[in-house]
mmCIF file of C-alpha atoms in Angstrom:
data_model
loop_
_atom_site.group_PDB
_atom_site.id
_atom_site.type_symbol
_atom_site.label_atom_id
_atom_site.label_comp_id
_atom_site.label_asym_id
_atom_site.label_seq_id
_atom_site.Cartn_x
_atom_site.Cartn_y
_atom_site.Cartn_z
ATOM 1 C CA UNK A 260 -22.141 -33.616 -13.684
ATOM 2 C CA UNK A 261 -20.874 -30.052 -13.372
ATOM 3 C CA UNK A 262 -18.389 -29.283 -10.591
ATOM 4 C CA UNK A 263 -19.905 -27.091 -7.896
ATOM 5 C CA UNK A 264 -17.844 -24.228 -6.549
ATOM 6 C CA UNK A 265 -17.980 -23.495 -2.840
ATOM 7 C CA UNK A 266 -16.949 -20.182 -1.371
ATOM 8 C CA UNK A 267 -16.600 -18.922 2.178
ATOM 9 C CA UNK A 268 -16.587 -15.417 3.575
ATOM 10 C CA UNK A 269 -13.677 -14.631 5.901
ATOM 11 C CA UNK A 270 -14.095 -11.668 8.211
ATOM 12 C CA UNK A 271 -17.686 -10.850 7.286
ATOM 13 C CA UNK A 272 -19.010 -7.878 9.219
ATOM 14 C CA UNK A 273 -22.516 -7.115 10.396
ATOM 15 C CA UNK A 274 -23.184 -5.656 6.970
ATOM 16 C CA UNK A 275 -23.512 -9.206 5.656
ATOM 17 C CA UNK A 276 -25.174 -10.490 8.832
ATOM 18 C CA UNK A 277 -22.194 -12.548 9.865
ATOM 19 C CA UNK A 278 -21.414 -12.532 13.562
ATOM 20 C CA UNK A 279 -18.165 -11.713 15.308
ATOM 21 C CA UNK A 280 -15.814 -11.778 12.334
ATOM 22 C CA UNK A 281 -15.230 -15.549 12.441
ATOM 23 C CA UNK A 282 -15.125 -17.856 9.427
ATOM 24 C CA UNK A 283 -18.449 -18.647 7.822
ATOM 25 C CA UNK A 284 -19.309 -20.672 4.748
ATOM 26 C CA UNK A 285 -21.347 -19.391 1.879
ATOM 27 C CA UNK A 286 -22.112 -21.424 -1.230
ATOM 28 C CA UNK A 287 -22.841 -20.186 -4.692
ATOM 29 C CA UNK A 288 -26.213 -21.868 -4.239
ATOM 30 C CA UNK A 289 -28.280 -22.124 -1.059
ATOM 31 C CA UNK A 290 -27.652 -25.453 0.620
ATOM 32 C CA UNK A 291 -30.256 -27.549 2.336
ATOM 33 C CA UNK A 292 -29.649 -28.516 5.978
ATOM 34 C CA UNK A 293 -28.711 -32.012 4.875
ATOM 35 C CA UNK A 294 -26.162 -30.735 2.380
ATOM 36 C CA UNK A 295 -24.690 -28.323 4.893
ATOM 37 C CA UNK A 296 -24.263 -30.960 7.553
ATOM 38 C CA UNK A 297 -22.723 -33.484 5.222
ATOM 39 C CA UNK A 298 -20.264 -31.077 3.623
ATOM 40 C CA UNK A 299 -19.158 -29.330 6.806
ATOM 41 C CA UNK A 300 -19.858 -25.937 5.230
ATOM 42 C CA UNK A 301 -22.217 -23.549 7.008
ATOM 43 C CA UNK A 302 -24.135 -20.629 5.582
ATOM 44 C CA UNK A 303 -24.998 -17.383 7.338
ATOM 45 C CA UNK A 304 -28.659 -16.563 7.722
ATOM 46 C CA UNK A 305 -29.446 -13.552 5.587
ATOM 47 C CA UNK A 306 -26.037 -13.478 3.921
ATOM 48 C CA UNK A 307 -26.369 -13.530 0.120
ATOM 49 C CA UNK A 308 -24.674 -16.259 -1.857
ATOM 50 C CA UNK A 309 -21.386 -15.429 -3.521
ATOM 51 C CA UNK A 310 -21.982 -14.165 -7.029
ATOM 52 C CA UNK A 311 -18.996 -12.620 -8.773
ATOM 53 C CA UNK A 312 -19.983 -9.541 -10.735
ATOM 54 C CA UNK A 313 -16.436 -8.592 -11.716
ATOM 55 C CA UNK A 314 -13.163 -10.438 -12.305
ATOM 56 C CA UNK A 315 -9.817 -8.638 -12.353
ATOM 57 C CA UNK A 316 -6.133 -9.408 -12.126
ATOM 58 C CA UNK A 317 -5.541 -7.005 -9.233
ATOM 59 C CA UNK A 318 -8.087 -5.731 -6.718
ATOM 60 C CA UNK A 319 -6.970 -2.795 -4.557
ATOM 61 C CA UNK A 320 -8.948 -1.861 -1.457
ATOM 62 C CA UNK A 321 -8.427 1.829 -0.705
ATOM 63 C CA UNK A 322 -7.935 4.730 -3.123
ATOM 64 C CA UNK A 323 -5.545 6.890 -1.124
ATOM 65 C CA UNK A 324 -1.963 7.565 -2.121
ATOM 66 C CA UNK A 325 -0.977 3.988 -1.188
ATOM 67 C CA UNK A 326 -3.818 2.432 -3.166
ATOM 68 C CA UNK A 327 -3.170 4.536 -6.257
ATOM 69 C CA UNK A 328 0.541 3.772 -6.008
ATOM 70 C CA UNK A 329 -0.202 0.047 -5.812
ATOM 71 C CA UNK A 330 -2.166 0.341 -9.041
ATOM 72 C CA UNK A 331 0.778 1.710 -11.005
ATOM 73 C CA UNK A 332 2.912 -1.433 -11.614
ATOM 74 C CA UNK A 333 0.094 -3.803 -12.673
ATOM 75 C CA UNK A 334 -1.675 -1.345 -14.965
ATOM 76 C CA UNK A 335 1.650 -0.453 -16.574
ATOM 77 C CA UNK A 336 2.068 -4.183 -17.246
ATOM 78 C CA UNK A 337 -1.362 -4.228 -18.928
ATOM 79 C CA UNK A 338 -3.107 -6.107 -16.116
ATOM 80 C CA UNK A 339 -6.741 -5.403 -15.267
ATOM 81 C CA UNK A 340 -6.999 -3.339 -12.060
ATOM 82 C CA UNK A 341 -9.979 -2.324 -9.928
ATOM 83 C CA UNK A 342 -9.643 0.175 -7.053
ATOM 84 C CA UNK A 343 -12.472 0.230 -4.501
ATOM 85 C CA UNK A 344 -12.978 2.739 -1.678
ATOM 86 C CA UNK A 345 -15.581 2.888 1.090
ATOM 87 C CA UNK A 346 -15.829 6.659 0.723
ATOM 88 C CA UNK A 347 -17.543 8.486 -2.117
ATOM 89 C CA UNK A 348 -14.362 10.522 -2.597
ATOM 90 C CA UNK A 349 -11.767 9.026 -4.920
ATOM 91 C CA UNK A 350 -8.442 9.570 -3.230
ATOM 92 C CA UNK A 351 -9.616 8.630 0.233
ATOM 93 C CA UNK A 352 -8.211 10.382 3.248
ATOM 94 C CA UNK A 353 -4.988 11.294 1.467
ATOM 95 C CA UNK A 354 -6.713 14.478 0.294
ATOM 96 C CA UNK A 355 -6.713 15.639 3.898
ATOM 97 C CA UNK A 356 -2.965 15.067 4.331
ATOM 98 C CA UNK A 357 -0.465 17.892 4.642
ATOM 99 C CA UNK A 358 1.524 16.621 1.691
ATOM 100 C CA UNK A 359 4.880 16.701 3.464
ATOM 101 C CA UNK A 360 7.077 14.146 1.717
ATOM 102 C CA UNK A 361 10.107 13.339 3.852
ATOM 103 C CA UNK A 362 12.404 12.256 1.053
ATOM 104 C CA UNK A 363 15.898 12.832 -0.339
ATOM 105 C CA UNK A 364 17.594 12.130 -3.634
ATOM 106 C CA UNK A 365 14.751 12.925 -6.033
ATOM 107 C CA UNK A 366 15.388 14.498 -9.424
ATOM 108 C CA UNK A 367 13.494 17.593 -8.242
ATOM 109 C CA UNK A 368 15.900 18.055 -5.351
ATOM 110 C CA UNK A 369 18.948 17.338 -7.490
ATOM 111 C CA UNK A 370 17.813 19.975 -9.998
ATOM 112 C CA UNK A 371 17.506 22.429 -7.099
ATOM 113 C CA UNK A 372 21.145 21.822 -6.196
ATOM 114 C CA UNK A 373 20.423 19.714 -3.101
ATOM 115 C CA UNK A 374 23.133 17.085 -2.801
ATOM 116 C CA UNK A 375 21.687 14.904 -0.059
ATOM 117 C CA UNK A 376 20.974 11.397 -1.384
ATOM 118 C CA UNK A 377 18.598 8.638 -0.342
ATOM 119 C CA UNK A 378 21.618 6.793 1.051
ATOM 120 C CA UNK A 379 22.428 9.799 3.236
ATOM 121 C CA UNK A 380 18.839 9.913 4.437
ATOM 122 C CA UNK A 381 18.948 6.229 5.375
ATOM 123 C CA UNK A 382 22.120 6.695 7.417
ATOM 124 C CA UNK A 383 20.353 9.416 9.415
ATOM 125 C CA UNK A 384 17.185 7.349 9.805
ATOM 126 C CA UNK A 385 19.135 4.272 10.869
ATOM 127 C CA UNK A 386 20.914 6.245 13.576
ATOM 128 C CA UNK A 387 17.537 7.504 14.850
ATOM 129 C CA UNK A 388 16.110 3.982 14.929
ATOM 130 C CA UNK A 389 19.123 2.614 16.758
ATOM 131 C CA UNK A 390 18.888 5.422 19.300
ATOM 132 C CA UNK A 391 15.198 4.580 19.820
ATOM 133 C CA UNK A 392 15.952 0.852 20.047
ATOM 134 C CA UNK A 393 13.761 0.111 16.999
ATOM 135 C CA UNK A 394 16.151 -2.155 15.137
ATOM 136 C CA UNK A 395 13.683 -4.786 13.894
ATOM 137 C CA UNK A 396 13.314 -5.168 10.130
ATOM 138 C CA UNK A 397 15.981 -2.626 9.285
ATOM 139 C CA UNK A 398 16.216 -3.943 5.732
ATOM 140 C CA UNK A 399 12.500 -3.322 5.209
ATOM 141 C CA UNK A 400 12.726 0.163 6.704
ATOM 142 C CA UNK A 401 15.701 0.900 4.483
ATOM 143 C CA UNK A 402 13.722 -0.174 1.429
ATOM 144 C CA UNK A 403 11.002 2.341 2.332
ATOM 145 C CA UNK A 404 13.484 5.212 2.542
ATOM 146 C CA UNK A 405 15.179 4.229 -0.704
ATOM 147 C CA UNK A 406 11.920 3.667 -2.598
ATOM 148 C CA UNK A 407 10.464 7.080 -1.827
ATOM 149 C CA UNK A 408 12.756 8.947 -4.199
ATOM 150 C CA UNK A 409 12.040 6.425 -6.951
ATOM 151 C CA UNK A 410 8.292 6.815 -6.389
ATOM 152 C CA UNK A 411 8.465 10.623 -6.584
ATOM 153 C CA UNK A 412 10.450 10.501 -9.806
ATOM 154 C CA UNK A 413 7.993 8.010 -11.312
ATOM 155 C CA UNK A 414 4.922 10.009 -10.226
ATOM 156 C CA UNK A 415 6.388 13.114 -11.855
ATOM 157 C CA UNK A 416 7.725 11.610 -15.082
ATOM 158 C CA UNK A 417 4.862 9.208 -15.850
ATOM 159 C CA UNK A 418 1.835 10.802 -14.163
ATOM 160 C CA UNK A 419 2.813 14.495 -14.097
ATOM 161 C CA UNK A 420 2.383 14.915 -10.340
ATOM 162 C CA UNK A 421 3.364 18.494 -9.448
ATOM 163 C CA UNK A 422 5.708 19.483 -6.630
ATOM 164 C CA UNK A 423 6.996 22.857 -5.495
ATOM 165 C CA UNK A 424 10.526 23.903 -6.374
ATOM 166 C CA UNK A 425 12.702 23.325 -3.270
ATOM 167 C CA UNK A 426 14.541 26.563 -4.119
ATOM 168 C CA UNK A 427 11.431 28.390 -2.881
ATOM 169 C CA UNK A 428 11.535 26.956 0.634
ATOM 170 C CA UNK A 429 14.606 24.791 1.310
ATOM 171 C CA UNK A 430 16.720 26.977 3.577
ATOM 172 C CA UNK A 431 18.674 24.377 5.545
ATOM 173 C CA UNK A 432 19.283 20.672 6.258
ATOM 174 C CA UNK A 433 15.771 20.081 7.620
ATOM 175 C CA UNK A 434 13.750 21.598 4.795
ATOM 176 C CA UNK A 435 16.113 20.195 2.178
ATOM 177 C CA UNK A 436 14.808 16.752 3.197
ATOM 178 C CA UNK A 437 11.191 17.649 2.388
ATOM 179 C CA UNK A 438 9.188 17.941 -0.786
ATOM 180 C CA UNK A 439 5.993 19.975 -0.885
ATOM 181 C CA UNK A 440 3.079 19.814 -3.357
ATOM 182 C CA UNK A 441 3.066 22.490 -6.056
ATOM 183 C CA UNK A 442 1.025 25.015 -4.048
ATOM 184 C CA UNK A 443 2.476 24.193 -0.662
ATOM 185 C CA UNK A 444 1.212 22.393 2.426
ATOM 186 C CA UNK A 445 -2.207 20.793 1.985
ATOM 187 C CA UNK A 446 -2.255 20.927 -1.821
ATOM 188 C CA UNK A 447 -2.679 17.166 -2.346
ATOM 189 C CA UNK A 448 -4.746 17.833 -5.461
ATOM 190 C CA UNK A 449 -1.577 18.689 -7.420
ATOM 191 C CA UNK A 450 -0.368 15.149 -6.752
ATOM 192 C CA UNK A 451 -3.510 13.044 -6.495
ATOM 193 C CA UNK A 452 -5.465 14.347 -9.488
ATOM 194 C CA UNK A 453 -2.759 13.740 -12.122
ATOM 195 C CA UNK A 454 -2.151 10.243 -10.748
ATOM 196 C CA UNK A 455 -5.881 9.398 -10.778
ATOM 197 C CA UNK A 456 -6.311 10.727 -14.293
ATOM 198 C CA UNK A 457 -3.206 8.917 -15.493
ATOM 199 C CA UNK A 458 -4.320 5.593 -14.008
ATOM 200 C CA UNK A 459 -7.805 5.969 -15.462
ATOM 201 C CA UNK A 460 -6.302 6.746 -18.838
ATOM 202 C CA UNK A 461 -4.289 3.531 -18.662
ATOM 203 C CA UNK A 462 -7.412 1.493 -17.876
ATOM 204 C CA UNK A 463 -7.779 1.353 -14.091
ATOM 205 C CA UNK A 464 -11.414 1.054 -12.965
ATOM 206 C CA UNK A 465 -12.762 2.653 -9.785
ATOM 207 C CA UNK A 466 -15.733 1.848 -7.549
ATOM 208 C CA UNK A 467 -16.662 4.222 -4.710
ATOM 209 C CA UNK A 468 -18.937 3.993 -1.694
ATOM 210 C CA UNK A 469 -18.293 0.263 -1.275
ATOM 211 C CA UNK A 470 -16.834 -1.002 2.003
ATOM 212 C CA UNK A 471 -14.809 -4.234 2.062
ATOM 213 C CA UNK A 472 -16.482 -6.580 4.550
ATOM 214 C CA UNK A 473 -15.022 -10.016 3.833
ATOM 215 C CA UNK A 474 -12.528 -12.041 1.846
ATOM 216 C CA UNK A 475 -14.055 -14.698 -0.366
ATOM 217 C CA UNK A 476 -12.290 -18.042 0.015
ATOM 218 C CA UNK A 477 -12.431 -21.118 -2.185
ATOM 219 C CA UNK A 478 -12.834 -24.682 -0.925
ATOM 220 C CA UNK A 479 -9.133 -24.821 -0.027
ATOM 221 C CA UNK A 480 -9.421 -21.593 2.007
ATOM 222 C CA UNK A 481 -7.448 -19.572 -0.532
ATOM 223 C CA UNK A 482 -8.598 -15.958 -1.005
ATOM 224 C CA UNK A 483 -10.082 -15.582 -4.467
ATOM 225 C CA UNK A 484 -11.939 -12.325 -4.099
ATOM 226 C CA UNK A 485 -13.627 -9.836 -1.831
ATOM 227 C CA UNK A 486 -17.133 -8.843 -0.837
ATOM 228 C CA UNK A 487 -18.100 -5.179 -0.617
ATOM 229 C CA UNK A 488 -21.187 -3.581 0.865
ATOM 230 C CA UNK A 489 -22.849 -0.212 0.213
ATOM 231 C CA UNK A 490 -24.954 1.093 3.085
ATOM 232 C CA UNK A 491 -26.435 3.793 0.849
ATOM 233 C CA UNK A 492 -27.812 1.437 -1.774
ATOM 234 C CA UNK A 493 -28.001 -1.606 0.525
ATOM 235 C CA UNK A 494 -26.182 -3.576 -2.164
ATOM 236 C CA UNK A 495 -23.368 -6.117 -2.260
ATOM 237 C CA UNK A 496 -20.546 -6.417 -4.780
ATOM 238 C CA UNK A 497 -18.504 -9.626 -5.072
ATOM 239 C CA UNK A 498 -15.219 -9.290 -6.972
ATOM 240 C CA UNK A 499 -12.969 -12.156 -8.042
ATOM 241 C CA UNK A 500 -9.261 -11.291 -8.216
ATOM 242 C CA UNK A 501 -5.939 -13.002 -8.756
ATOM 243 C CA UNK A 502 -4.233 -10.606 -6.350
ATOM 244 C CA UNK A 503 -5.728 -8.489 -3.548
ATOM 245 C CA UNK A 504 -4.001 -5.445 -2.057
ATOM 246 C CA UNK A 505 -5.178 -3.915 1.221
ATOM 247 C CA UNK A 506 -4.341 -0.199 1.202
ATOM 248 C CA UNK A 507 -6.894 0.918 3.764
ATOM 249 C CA UNK A 508 -4.847 3.238 5.950
ATOM 250 C CA UNK A 509 -3.820 3.113 9.572
ATOM 251 C CA UNK A 510 -5.637 2.802 12.862
ATOM 252 C CA UNK A 511 -4.856 6.060 14.650
ATOM 253 C CA UNK A 512 -8.495 7.129 14.957
ATOM 254 C CA UNK A 513 -9.647 3.767 16.249
ATOM 255 C CA UNK A 514 -9.619 4.352 20.001
ATOM 256 C CA UNK A 515 -9.975 0.644 20.729
ATOM 257 C CA UNK A 516 -6.824 -0.250 18.793
ATOM 258 C CA UNK A 517 -4.917 2.710 20.203
ATOM 259 C CA UNK A 518 -5.882 1.613 23.709
ATOM 260 C CA UNK A 519 -4.686 -1.903 22.964
ATOM 261 C CA UNK A 520 -1.307 -0.906 21.576
ATOM 262 C CA UNK A 521 -0.499 2.594 22.863
ATOM 263 C CA UNK A 522 -2.716 3.006 25.920
ATOM 264 C CA UNK A 523 -1.043 6.240 27.036
ATOM 265 C CA UNK A 524 -2.331 7.882 23.837
ATOM 266 C CA UNK A 525 -5.938 6.715 24.091
ATOM 267 C CA UNK A 526 -7.392 10.108 25.003
ATOM 268 C CA UNK A 527 -4.871 12.376 23.289
ATOM 269 C CA UNK A 528 -6.459 12.657 19.871
ATOM 270 C CA UNK A 529 -6.792 11.209 16.413
ATOM 271 C CA UNK A 530 -4.861 11.585 13.197
ATOM 272 C CA UNK A 531 -7.573 10.187 10.934
ATOM 273 C CA UNK A 532 -11.328 10.054 10.719
ATOM 274 C CA UNK A 533 -12.064 7.342 8.182
ATOM 275 C CA UNK A 534 -9.071 4.986 8.410
ATOM 276 C CA UNK A 535 -10.078 3.023 11.476
ATOM 277 C CA UNK A 536 -8.205 -0.256 11.097
ATOM 278 C CA UNK A 537 -10.754 -2.101 8.944
ATOM 279 C CA UNK A 538 -8.071 -3.458 6.644
ATOM 280 C CA UNK A 539 -5.920 -4.551 9.570
ATOM 281 C CA UNK A 540 -8.859 -6.500 11.012
ATOM 282 C CA UNK A 541 -9.632 -8.107 7.656
ATOM 283 C CA UNK A 542 -6.013 -9.113 7.127
ATOM 284 C CA UNK A 543 -5.986 -10.733 10.568
ATOM 285 C CA UNK A 544 -8.803 -13.074 9.535
ATOM 286 C CA UNK A 545 -6.412 -14.677 7.050
ATOM 287 C CA UNK A 546 -3.559 -14.915 9.528
ATOM 288 C CA UNK A 547 -2.005 -11.541 8.770
ATOM 289 C CA UNK A 548 0.223 -10.234 11.531
ATOM 290 C CA UNK A 549 0.989 -6.747 12.719
ATOM 291 C CA UNK A 550 4.369 -5.428 13.855
ATOM 292 C CA UNK A 551 5.603 -2.576 16.064
ATOM 293 C CA UNK A 552 2.065 -1.624 17.020
ATOM 294 C CA UNK A 553 3.351 -0.298 20.322
ATOM 295 C CA UNK A 554 5.150 2.566 18.606
ATOM 296 C CA UNK A 555 3.589 5.916 19.539
ATOM 297 C CA UNK A 556 1.680 7.684 16.803
ATOM 298 C CA UNK A 557 3.012 11.027 15.611
ATOM 299 C CA UNK A 558 1.034 13.711 17.407
ATOM 300 C CA UNK A 559 -0.230 16.763 15.593
ATOM 301 C CA UNK A 560 -2.780 19.527 15.952
ATOM 302 C CA UNK A 561 -6.444 19.067 15.132
ATOM 303 C CA UNK A 562 -5.565 21.596 12.415
ATOM 304 C CA UNK A 563 -2.582 19.604 11.061
ATOM 305 C CA UNK A 564 -1.443 22.152 8.478
ATOM 306 C CA UNK A 565 -0.700 24.717 11.184
ATOM 307 C CA UNK A 566 1.600 22.253 12.937
ATOM 308 C CA UNK A 567 3.821 22.189 9.850
ATOM 309 C CA UNK A 568 4.000 25.919 9.163
ATOM 310 C CA UNK A 569 7.049 26.423 11.341
ATOM 311 C CA UNK A 570 9.087 24.110 9.100
ATOM 312 C CA UNK A 571 8.836 26.499 6.165
ATOM 313 C CA UNK A 572 8.222 29.967 7.523
ATOM 314 C CA UNK A 573 8.532 32.179 10.591
ATOM 315 C CA UNK A 574 5.981 31.408 13.283
ATOM 316 C CA UNK A 575 5.929 31.323 17.074
ATOM 317 C CA UNK A 576 4.006 28.747 19.110
ATOM 318 C CA UNK A 577 3.033 29.950 22.575
ATOM 319 C CA UNK A 578 1.176 28.422 25.504
ATOM 320 C CA UNK A 579 -2.209 29.663 26.782
ATOM 321 C CA UNK A 580 -0.149 31.919 29.065
ATOM 322 C CA UNK A 581 1.644 33.486 26.091
ATOM 323 C CA UNK A 582 5.009 31.762 26.622
ATOM 324 C CA UNK A 583 6.907 30.016 23.820
ATOM 325 C CA UNK A 584 7.186 26.347 24.791
ATOM 326 C CA UNK A 585 8.601 24.307 21.865
ATOM 327 C CA UNK A 586 10.613 24.521 18.670
ATOM 328 C CA UNK A 587 8.466 25.330 15.668
ATOM 329 C CA UNK A 588 10.812 23.817 13.058
ATOM 330 C CA UNK A 589 10.434 20.209 14.221
ATOM 331 C CA UNK A 590 7.386 18.261 13.053
ATOM 332 C CA UNK A 591 5.200 17.164 15.943
ATOM 333 C CA UNK A 592 7.332 18.871 18.606
ATOM 334 C CA UNK A 593 4.681 21.366 19.689
ATOM 335 C CA UNK A 594 1.964 18.700 19.905
ATOM 336 C CA UNK A 595 4.196 16.421 21.968
ATOM 337 C CA UNK A 596 5.150 19.213 24.349
ATOM 338 C CA UNK A 597 1.550 20.382 24.569
ATOM 339 C CA UNK A 598 0.574 16.944 25.844
ATOM 340 C CA UNK A 599 3.542 16.447 28.151
ATOM 341 C CA UNK A 600 3.083 19.894 29.709
ATOM 342 C CA UNK A 601 -0.707 19.448 29.854
ATOM 343 C CA UNK A 602 -1.297 22.800 28.169
ATOM 344 C CA UNK A 603 -4.564 21.863 26.507
ATOM 345 C CA UNK A 604 -3.942 24.035 23.450
ATOM 346 C CA UNK A 605 -1.465 26.487 21.996
ATOM 347 C CA UNK A 606 -1.452 29.608 19.827
ATOM 348 C CA UNK A 607 0.477 29.899 16.570
ATOM 349 C CA UNK A 608 1.474 33.502 15.840
ATOM 350 C CA UNK A 609 2.486 34.419 12.269
ATOM 351 C CA UNK A 610 2.709 37.395 9.951
ATOM 352 C CA UNK A 611 2.775 38.266 6.257
ATOM 353 C CA UNK A 612 6.058 36.455 5.696
ATOM 354 C CA UNK A 613 4.015 33.263 6.080
ATOM 355 C CA UNK A 614 0.717 34.312 4.516
ATOM 356 C CA UNK A 615 2.287 35.728 1.348
ATOM 357 C CA UNK A 616 4.979 33.097 0.707
ATOM 358 C CA UNK A 617 5.043 29.418 -0.247
ATOM 359 C CA UNK A 618 2.407 28.764 2.438
ATOM 360 C CA UNK A 619 -0.087 31.368 1.222
ATOM 361 C CA UNK A 620 -2.545 28.730 0.024
ATOM 362 C CA UNK A 621 -2.374 26.833 3.286
ATOM 363 C CA UNK A 622 -2.802 29.969 5.396
ATOM 364 C CA UNK A 623 -5.776 31.129 3.328
ATOM 365 C CA UNK A 624 -7.438 27.701 3.502
ATOM 366 C CA UNK A 625 -6.938 27.272 7.244
ATOM 367 C CA UNK A 626 -7.979 30.866 7.976
ATOM 368 C CA UNK A 627 -11.218 30.364 6.049
ATOM 369 C CA UNK A 628 -12.029 26.929 7.461
ATOM 370 C CA UNK A 629 -11.123 27.824 11.058
ATOM 371 C CA UNK A 630 -12.206 31.467 11.091
ATOM 372 C CA UNK A 631 -13.753 31.207 14.566
ATOM 373 C CA UNK A 632 -10.387 30.153 15.981
ATOM 374 C CA UNK A 633 -8.455 33.006 14.371
ATOM 375 C CA UNK A 634 -7.720 36.360 15.986
ATOM 376 C CA UNK A 635 -6.318 39.315 14.104
ATOM 377 C CA UNK A 636 -4.556 40.566 12.203
ATOM 378 C CA UNK A 637 -3.402 43.312 14.545
ATOM 379 C CA UNK A 638 -0.961 46.175 14.146
ATOM 380 C CA UNK A 639 0.276 46.094 17.729
ATOM 381 C CA UNK A 640 1.457 43.502 20.178
ATOM 382 C CA UNK A 641 -0.882 44.833 22.856
ATOM 383 C CA UNK A 642 -3.937 44.322 20.645
ATOM 384 C CA UNK A 643 -2.816 40.782 19.774
ATOM 385 C CA UNK A 644 -2.204 39.895 23.425
ATOM 386 C CA UNK A 645 -5.582 41.286 24.389
ATOM 387 C CA UNK A 646 -7.381 39.179 21.777
ATOM 388 C CA UNK A 647 -5.471 36.086 22.907
ATOM 389 C CA UNK A 648 -6.232 36.946 26.548
ATOM 390 C CA UNK A 649 -2.570 36.637 27.543
ATOM 391 C CA UNK A 650 -0.296 39.152 29.309
ATOM 392 C CA UNK A 651 1.340 41.460 26.788
ATOM 393 C CA UNK A 652 4.638 41.429 28.654
ATOM 394 C CA UNK A 653 4.770 37.616 28.520
ATOM 395 C CA UNK A 654 3.938 37.576 24.819
#
């Protein structure tokens, strides 16, 4: 008699008609009431039986920079790898990132004459953490700082990711600790596209528009795969995998999770639109634990690229009254001060030094996308102040 395989769905969402995210059983064949009662396994009404359509060594959920990075080691070791993303865009939300890599000790920086090493960067970061009282898991945090330079070097040498020459923008200790994409802030395509093409060339498979809704567990409650659901095609994909990697992004746009962990930031704003904590919730169904969730999220503008301009070029951030209120060369400083001073919004004033330099692409993109929020250019301070509706003498 052939052995029957039983599989459960852990963390099934409403897409598979499970209720509440608890554990539910689902057999490879529909069970009769008698069989269900005797075995102790339940099935979910309307939830299709598990039927594996694909089997891979490594299944990666999320195709952003973290997901693509996770695909590198296994595919380079000739393992079969499948990357799945709930969006139709390969690359996920990473395409909307500023592309500011806070890193030291890369070959690019060394070739530009920058002497600061990853070890130096960790000493600085450790001091900051100790000052903040965040001393848990220092070894893990150190590994992140140290690994960044290695990742950059690997992405460049193996996948031809393109970064800007630090000689074009590194003018001091702060900017020497950053790497920018080839065409400046916001140019994630110069990094993401070569990596995607390189992974595909090595054999990585991709599936888009499929949202992970549940882990598939065997009879011993070990995860052996994942179920995905497409709302567009109303279809389900079951994938068997030896290893599963959740690379689904953070939770900063999920107001419920923000309210739970950082309630003072609930109404401030969101960093993301699509990464809403789905992966965190799925991981929790298998006993996964979170850490340091009470740490405040880094605040930024709803036009994030503008918030970073002051790091690499001359700009002045002024309040609605026309008064400068924060340093422009510190990431997130203006957003934090805007909230603490209850300003509501701020103006960023810039000139051709910014629009014709390393940030020209970013300025052109933002100016086009946010044209209704732009005033100018003007040849006189009075005209600029008038358009901003602020007193000229204050400005």
